Tab-separated table of C-alpha atoms in Angstrom:
chain	number	residue	atom	x	y	z
A	774	UNK	CA	48.292	63.041	-35.324
A	775	UNK	CA	49.750	63.392	-31.864
A	776	UNK	CA	51.357	59.961	-32.168
A	777	UNK	CA	53.248	61.027	-35.295
A	778	UNK	CA	54.810	63.819	-33.280
A	779	UNK	CA	55.647	61.330	-30.528
A	780	UNK	CA	57.338	59.018	-33.009
A	781	UNK	CA	59.381	61.844	-34.523
A	782	UNK	CA	60.356	63.168	-31.074
A	783	UNK	CA	61.405	59.687	-29.979
A	784	UNK	CA	63.481	59.179	-33.129
A	785	UNK	CA	65.167	62.535	-32.455
A	786	UNK	CA	65.768	61.701	-28.779
A	787	UNK	CA	67.264	58.295	-29.659
A	788	UNK	CA	69.355	59.889	-32.418
A	789	UNK	CA	67.702	57.665	-35.049
A	790	UNK	CA	65.990	60.389	-37.085
A	791	UNK	CA	68.941	60.817	-39.476
A	792	UNK	CA	68.719	57.151	-40.434
A	793	UNK	CA	64.932	56.557	-40.496
A	794	UNK	CA	62.494	57.049	-43.357
A	795	UNK	CA	58.894	57.636	-42.328
A	796	UNK	CA	55.954	57.055	-44.664
A	797	UNK	CA	52.560	57.677	-43.141
A	798	UNK	CA	49.552	56.700	-45.208
A	799	UNK	CA	46.001	55.986	-44.221
A	800	UNK	CA	42.787	54.556	-45.532
A	801	UNK	CA	40.967	56.473	-48.248
A	802	UNK	CA	38.343	59.093	-47.516
A	803	UNK	CA	34.760	58.983	-46.363
A	804	UNK	CA	31.738	60.959	-47.511
A	805	UNK	CA	29.821	62.804	-44.806
A	806	UNK	CA	26.846	63.713	-47.038
A	807	UNK	CA	29.009	65.219	-49.792
A	808	UNK	CA	27.258	64.441	-53.076
A	809	UNK	CA	24.401	63.037	-50.984
A	810	UNK	CA	26.507	60.043	-49.904
A	811	UNK	CA	27.494	58.552	-46.595
A	812	UNK	CA	30.459	56.208	-46.796
A	813	UNK	CA	33.283	55.226	-49.105
A	814	UNK	CA	33.957	53.727	-52.489
A	815	UNK	CA	33.594	56.646	-54.876
A	816	UNK	CA	35.914	58.361	-57.303
A	817	UNK	CA	35.236	61.856	-55.938
A	818	UNK	CA	38.071	63.403	-53.958
A	819	UNK	CA	36.318	62.940	-50.603
A	820	UNK	CA	36.120	59.175	-51.116
A	821	UNK	CA	39.380	58.448	-52.900
A	822	UNK	CA	42.079	60.722	-51.482
A	823	UNK	CA	44.599	59.312	-49.034
A	824	UNK	CA	46.786	61.261	-46.627
A	825	UNK	CA	50.480	60.714	-47.335
A	826	UNK	CA	53.409	62.074	-45.362
A	827	UNK	CA	56.974	61.148	-46.261
A	828	UNK	CA	59.960	62.168	-44.191
A	829	UNK	CA	63.319	61.180	-45.635
A	830	UNK	CA	66.499	62.311	-43.880
A	831	UNK	CA	68.654	64.680	-45.947
A	832	UNK	CA	66.023	64.651	-48.741
A	833	UNK	CA	62.765	66.246	-47.571
A	834	UNK	CA	62.466	69.720	-46.107
A	835	UNK	CA	60.232	70.312	-43.049
A	836	UNK	CA	56.726	71.556	-43.872
A	837	UNK	CA	57.201	71.176	-47.641
A	838	UNK	CA	54.044	70.163	-49.507
A	839	UNK	CA	53.680	68.488	-52.878
A	840	UNK	CA	50.283	69.118	-54.456
A	841	UNK	CA	50.735	66.728	-57.387
A	842	UNK	CA	48.369	63.744	-57.485
A	843	UNK	CA	50.357	60.620	-56.633
A	844	UNK	CA	49.510	56.950	-56.207
A	845	UNK	CA	50.195	54.573	-53.344
A	846	UNK	CA	51.978	52.239	-55.767
A	847	UNK	CA	54.695	54.924	-55.802
A	848	UNK	CA	55.686	54.220	-52.176
A	849	UNK	CA	57.648	51.042	-52.961
A	850	UNK	CA	59.905	52.454	-55.715
A	851	UNK	CA	60.377	55.585	-53.604
A	852	UNK	CA	61.587	53.478	-50.670
A	853	UNK	CA	63.824	51.477	-53.000
A	854	UNK	CA	65.534	54.602	-54.290
A	855	UNK	CA	65.849	56.173	-50.837
A	856	UNK	CA	67.458	52.970	-49.522
A	857	UNK	CA	69.760	52.502	-52.518
A	858	UNK	CA	67.995	49.321	-53.641
A	859	UNK	CA	67.429	48.814	-57.379
A	860	UNK	CA	63.841	49.531	-58.423
A	861	UNK	CA	62.375	46.442	-60.109
A	862	UNK	CA	61.564	46.961	-63.767
A	863	UNK	CA	58.226	45.110	-63.658
A	864	UNK	CA	56.310	47.484	-61.355
A	865	UNK	CA	53.899	50.266	-62.234
A	866	UNK	CA	54.882	52.763	-59.559
A	867	UNK	CA	57.470	55.504	-59.916
A	868	UNK	CA	59.905	56.946	-57.410
A	869	UNK	CA	58.786	60.183	-55.816
A	870	UNK	CA	62.314	61.153	-54.773
A	871	UNK	CA	62.372	64.039	-57.282
A	872	UNK	CA	59.193	65.436	-55.661
A	873	UNK	CA	60.611	64.855	-52.171
A	874	UNK	CA	63.647	66.955	-53.090
A	875	UNK	CA	61.551	69.576	-54.896
A	876	UNK	CA	57.769	69.439	-54.269
A	877	UNK	CA	57.183	71.425	-57.488
A	878	UNK	CA	59.114	68.970	-59.684
A	879	UNK	CA	56.766	67.652	-62.377
A	880	UNK	CA	55.479	64.090	-62.320
A	881	UNK	CA	55.806	62.022	-65.502
A	882	UNK	CA	52.192	60.815	-65.306
A	883	UNK	CA	48.843	61.537	-63.644
A	884	UNK	CA	47.244	59.402	-60.923
A	885	UNK	CA	44.642	56.720	-61.589
A	886	UNK	CA	41.802	55.400	-59.440
A	887	UNK	CA	39.505	52.415	-59.990
A	888	UNK	CA	36.375	51.496	-58.056
A	889	UNK	CA	33.396	49.156	-58.389
A	890	UNK	CA	29.961	50.475	-57.404
A	891	UNK	CA	26.771	48.459	-57.914
A	892	UNK	CA	28.676	45.992	-60.158
A	893	UNK	CA	29.835	48.800	-62.466
A	894	UNK	CA	33.503	49.638	-62.812
A	895	UNK	CA	34.580	53.258	-62.686
A	896	UNK	CA	38.021	54.434	-63.770
A	897	UNK	CA	39.394	57.917	-63.205
A	898	UNK	CA	42.486	59.835	-64.172
A	899	UNK	CA	43.565	62.770	-62.000
A	900	UNK	CA	45.810	65.503	-63.302
A	901	UNK	CA	46.669	68.580	-61.303
A	902	UNK	CA	43.710	70.375	-62.822
A	903	UNK	CA	41.128	67.765	-63.867
A	904	UNK	CA	39.555	64.497	-62.833
A	905	UNK	CA	38.030	62.523	-65.714
A	906	UNK	CA	35.941	59.424	-64.992
A	907	UNK	CA	34.365	56.729	-67.136
A	908	UNK	CA	31.766	54.300	-65.825
A	909	UNK	CA	31.681	50.947	-67.673
A	910	UNK	CA	34.153	52.321	-70.239
A	911	UNK	CA	31.905	55.345	-70.751
A	912	UNK	CA	28.745	53.337	-71.524
A	913	UNK	CA	27.232	54.259	-68.147
A	914	UNK	CA	28.480	57.825	-68.137
A	915	UNK	CA	31.476	60.109	-68.007
A	916	UNK	CA	32.454	62.918	-65.677
A	917	UNK	CA	34.897	65.801	-65.947
A	918	UNK	CA	35.656	68.131	-63.061
A	919	UNK	CA	37.919	71.179	-63.057
A	920	UNK	CA	39.619	70.761	-59.689
A	921	UNK	CA	40.958	74.328	-59.715
A	922	UNK	CA	37.577	76.067	-60.070
A	923	UNK	CA	35.448	73.264	-58.573
A	924	UNK	CA	37.542	71.393	-55.950
A	925	UNK	CA	34.469	69.740	-54.410
A	926	UNK	CA	33.466	68.333	-57.838
A	927	UNK	CA	29.890	69.547	-58.070
A	928	UNK	CA	29.824	70.717	-61.694
A	929	UNK	CA	30.253	67.891	-64.204
A	930	UNK	CA	31.698	69.476	-67.361
A	931	UNK	CA	31.439	66.308	-69.469
A	932	UNK	CA	28.596	67.714	-71.629
A	933	UNK	CA	30.202	71.128	-72.101
A	934	UNK	CA	31.241	71.329	-75.802
A	935	UNK	CA	34.171	73.589	-74.907
A	936	UNK	CA	35.690	70.676	-72.920
A	937	UNK	CA	35.703	68.167	-75.828
A	938	UNK	CA	39.451	68.549	-76.363
A	939	UNK	CA	40.265	68.031	-72.686
A	940	UNK	CA	37.963	64.999	-72.547
A	941	UNK	CA	39.616	63.462	-75.630
A	942	UNK	CA	43.080	64.021	-74.126
A	943	UNK	CA	42.141	62.514	-70.743
A	944	UNK	CA	40.235	59.624	-72.344
A	945	UNK	CA	43.374	58.705	-74.290
A	946	UNK	CA	45.422	58.777	-71.076
A	947	UNK	CA	42.854	56.658	-69.229
C-alpha cells in the first residue's frame, strides 16, 4: 500500500500524473478459516474477490468507490476507451469508464466467476445483492447468498421456497 502512495507522489512530482492511468489489481483472496477453509480457489467472496483501484486523470474523483461487482476482463476495454483506442468487438469485457465517472452508474451485466474444485466445476453469478452458484451445472448442488443481509455467505438460501423466483432469474443469467 505504501508503494502505491510512492508511485502517485512520484508521478505528481514529475508532473506525469495528468497523463498516466493507474490500474492496480492483485491476486484473488485467501480463506483464513472462513467456511472452515484455509487457502484459495472458492467462489465465496473471501476466495474470489480481487482488489481493484483505477485512477484516470480527469475522469476519476479521489476517494470515490464503486461497489458494483466487476470483472478483470473489463480492464482492457476500459483502458482502450480511456486511451482513445477502439474497443475490439470480439471481447467479453465492457468499459468501466461510466462507473469511473460516476461510481453509482449502473452496470449492464453482473460479474461471473468460475472455479474447479476436486474435479468439479463451479460457476457463480454476482449481482449487487446476490451470489448464485451451481456446481456441475447444479447436479452437485446450488447456493444462493443474500450479500446485503449475509455478506460473509453463511446462510445458503437455495432451499428456501421464497427464493425460487430469484434462483430462476439468476440461473437464466448464469
